[in-house]
Amino acid sequence: MPAVVDAELCTACGTCVDECPVGAIELNDVAEINADLCTECGTCVDACPNGAISLQ
């Protein structure tokens, strides 16, 4: 399963967008992960300063 974003914790800082090696994240009101592109590498999970992203 691709990474998921907890919208209540996401501040739309953009750190995950910059760190995603496959460009699977875009920023709107919160980060949104494209499940078709996500490789479940966990880079965004480690990069998020708010703990808003997790792998399930």
N, CA, C and O of each residue as an XYZ file, in Angstrom:
224
protein
N       0.847     -1.192      0.000
C       0.000      0.000      0.000
C       0.882      1.242      0.000
O       1.929      1.272      0.647
N       0.452      2.256     -0.726
C       1.237      3.500     -0.759
C       1.176      4.233      0.577
O       0.345      3.932      1.433
N       2.052      5.178      0.730
C       2.049      6.014      1.925
C       0.731      6.788      2.000
O       0.100      7.070      0.982
N       0.337      7.120      3.216
C      -0.888      7.898      3.417
C      -0.579      9.122      4.280
O       0.327      9.105      5.113
N      -1.348     10.172      4.059
C      -1.162     11.433      4.762
C      -2.288     11.638      5.756
O      -3.462     11.489      5.417
N      -1.928     11.982      6.989
C      -2.914     12.367      7.999
C      -3.143     13.868      7.824
O      -2.295     14.681      8.192
N      -4.278     14.221      7.270
C      -4.573     15.621      6.932
C      -4.583     16.520      8.164
O      -4.327     17.719      8.049
N      -4.870     15.970      9.330
C      -4.885     16.783     10.548
C      -3.480     17.169     11.001
O      -3.303     18.178     11.682
N      -2.481     16.369     10.626
C      -1.102     16.657     11.016
C      -0.312     17.392      9.933
O       0.687     18.046     10.229
N      -0.756     17.285      8.686
C      -0.024     17.881      7.565
C      -0.186     19.397      7.561
O      -1.300     19.917      7.629
N       0.951     20.098      7.479
C       0.927     21.566      7.410
C       1.247     22.073      6.006
O       1.416     23.277      5.809
N       1.331     21.174      5.034
C       1.629     21.520      3.641
C       2.948     22.269      3.510
O       3.056     23.227      2.744
N       3.948     21.824      4.262
C       5.256     22.493      4.235
C       6.045     22.196      2.962
O       6.915     22.978      2.576
N       5.747     21.066      2.305
C       6.401     20.736      1.053
C       7.669     19.914      1.176
O       8.267     19.561      0.160
N       8.095     19.600      2.381
C       9.314     18.816      2.564
C       9.215     17.464      1.864
O      10.169     17.034      1.216
N       8.093     16.802      1.984
C       7.919     15.486      1.368
C       7.969     15.572     -0.156
O       8.494     14.675     -0.815
N       7.426     16.645     -0.708
C       7.437     16.840     -2.158
C       8.878     16.918     -2.648
O       9.235     16.303     -3.653
N       9.701     17.677     -1.931
C      11.104     17.841     -2.300
C      11.898     16.546     -2.151
O      12.839     16.307     -2.908
N      11.530     15.711     -1.186
C      12.295     14.501     -0.890
C      11.859     13.267     -1.671
O      12.640     12.323     -1.789
N      10.649     13.239     -2.205
C      10.154     12.049     -2.898
C      10.968     11.787     -4.165
O      10.992     12.621     -5.070
N      11.636     10.629     -4.234
C      12.507     10.362     -5.387
C      11.775     10.046     -6.689
O      12.387     10.051     -7.757
N      10.474      9.773     -6.612
C       9.722      9.441     -7.833
C       8.654     10.472     -8.179
O       7.883     10.265     -9.116
N       8.595     11.566     -7.449
C       7.632     12.626     -7.748
C       6.191     12.223     -7.551
O       5.314     12.641     -8.307
N       5.939     11.404     -6.531
C       4.590     10.884     -6.308
C       3.725     11.772     -5.417
O       2.573     11.439     -5.141
N       4.271     12.892     -4.968
C       3.527     13.741     -4.029
C       3.322     15.119     -4.634
O       4.254     15.721     -5.167
N       2.095     15.609     -4.548
C       1.842     16.996     -4.923
C       1.158     17.692     -3.760
O       0.515     17.057     -2.924
N       1.307     18.998     -3.724
C       0.826     19.782     -2.600
C      -0.404     20.565     -2.993
O      -0.385     21.334     -3.954
N      -1.465     20.369     -2.252
C      -2.669     21.185     -2.367
C      -2.904     21.768     -0.981
O      -1.999     22.407     -0.444
N      -4.052     21.582     -0.386
C      -4.237     22.029      0.997
C      -3.388     21.182      1.933
O      -2.925     21.658      2.969
N      -3.190     19.931      1.563
C      -2.290     19.004      2.254
C      -1.549     18.218      1.187
O      -1.893     18.286      0.007
N      -0.536     17.477      1.598
C       0.193     16.637      0.652
C      -0.729     15.530      0.166
O      -1.480     14.946      0.948
N      -0.667     15.251     -1.116
C      -1.458     14.169     -1.702
C      -0.517     13.223     -2.423
O       0.284     13.648     -3.257
N      -0.613     11.935     -2.101
C       0.284     10.934     -2.663
C      -0.418     10.172     -3.780
O      -1.506      9.626     -3.595
N       0.223     10.148     -4.936
C      -0.305      9.425     -6.090
C       0.034      7.943     -5.915
O       1.196      7.550     -6.019
N      -0.973      7.138     -5.653
C      -0.774      5.711     -5.380
C      -0.168      4.973     -6.563
O       0.516      3.967     -6.380
N      -0.409      5.458     -7.767
C       0.143      4.796     -8.953
C       1.647      5.016     -9.082
O       2.341      4.201     -9.689
N       2.153      6.103     -8.520
C       3.574      6.408     -8.611
C       4.361      6.008     -7.370
O       5.564      5.763     -7.460
N       3.712      5.938     -6.222
C       4.388      5.656     -4.955
C       5.013      4.263     -4.968
O       4.354      3.277     -5.298
N       6.298      4.199     -4.605
C       7.017      2.924     -4.549
C       7.149      2.392     -3.127
O       7.822      1.388     -2.897
N       6.507      3.064     -2.169
C       6.530      2.662     -0.751
C       7.940      2.632     -0.183
O       8.255      1.782      0.650
N       8.800      3.560     -0.629
C      10.190      3.584     -0.168
C      10.342      4.127      1.250
O      11.313      3.803      1.935
N       9.387      4.955      1.701
C       9.424      5.497      3.052
C      10.205      6.783      3.211
O      10.328      7.290      4.326
N      10.735      7.324      2.129
C      11.503      8.562      2.215
C      10.646      9.704      2.763
O      11.114     10.489      3.588
N       9.421      9.798      2.316
C       8.531     10.864      2.782
C       8.191     10.706      4.262
O       8.057     11.692      4.987
N       8.054      9.464      4.699
C       7.757      9.192      6.115
C       8.879      9.749      6.976
O       8.632     10.420      7.978
N      10.120      9.466      6.578
C      11.285      9.939      7.325
C      11.454     11.451      7.220
O      11.932     12.087      8.159
N      11.066     12.031      6.086
C      11.283     13.462      5.843
C      10.255     14.355      6.523
O      10.558     15.506      6.837
N       9.059     13.855      6.757
C       7.986     14.709      7.290
C       8.285     15.153      8.713
O       8.407     14.320      9.612
N       8.405     16.465      8.927
C       8.726     16.972     10.280
C       7.553     16.873     11.254
O       7.735     17.043     12.460
N       6.360     16.600     10.743
C       5.168     16.548     11.606
C       4.653     15.139     11.834
O       3.665     14.950     12.544
N       5.297     14.161     11.252
C       4.834     12.774     11.408
C       3.486     12.533     10.763
O       2.709     11.694     11.220
N       3.208     13.273      9.693
C       1.893     13.205      9.065
C       1.772     12.110      8.015
O       0.678     11.853      7.514
N       2.886     11.461      7.676
C       2.850     10.444      6.623
C       3.263      9.095      7.210
O       4.203      9.001      8.000
N       2.542      8.066      6.806
C       2.875      6.726      7.289
C       2.677      5.710      6.172
O       1.944      5.941      5.211
N       3.354      4.584      6.333
C       3.139      3.443      5.432
C       2.221      2.490      6.149
O       2.410      2.210      7.332
N       1.218      1.981      5.438
C       0.278      1.076      6.100
C       0.427     -0.324      5.593
O      -0.287     -1.222      6.041
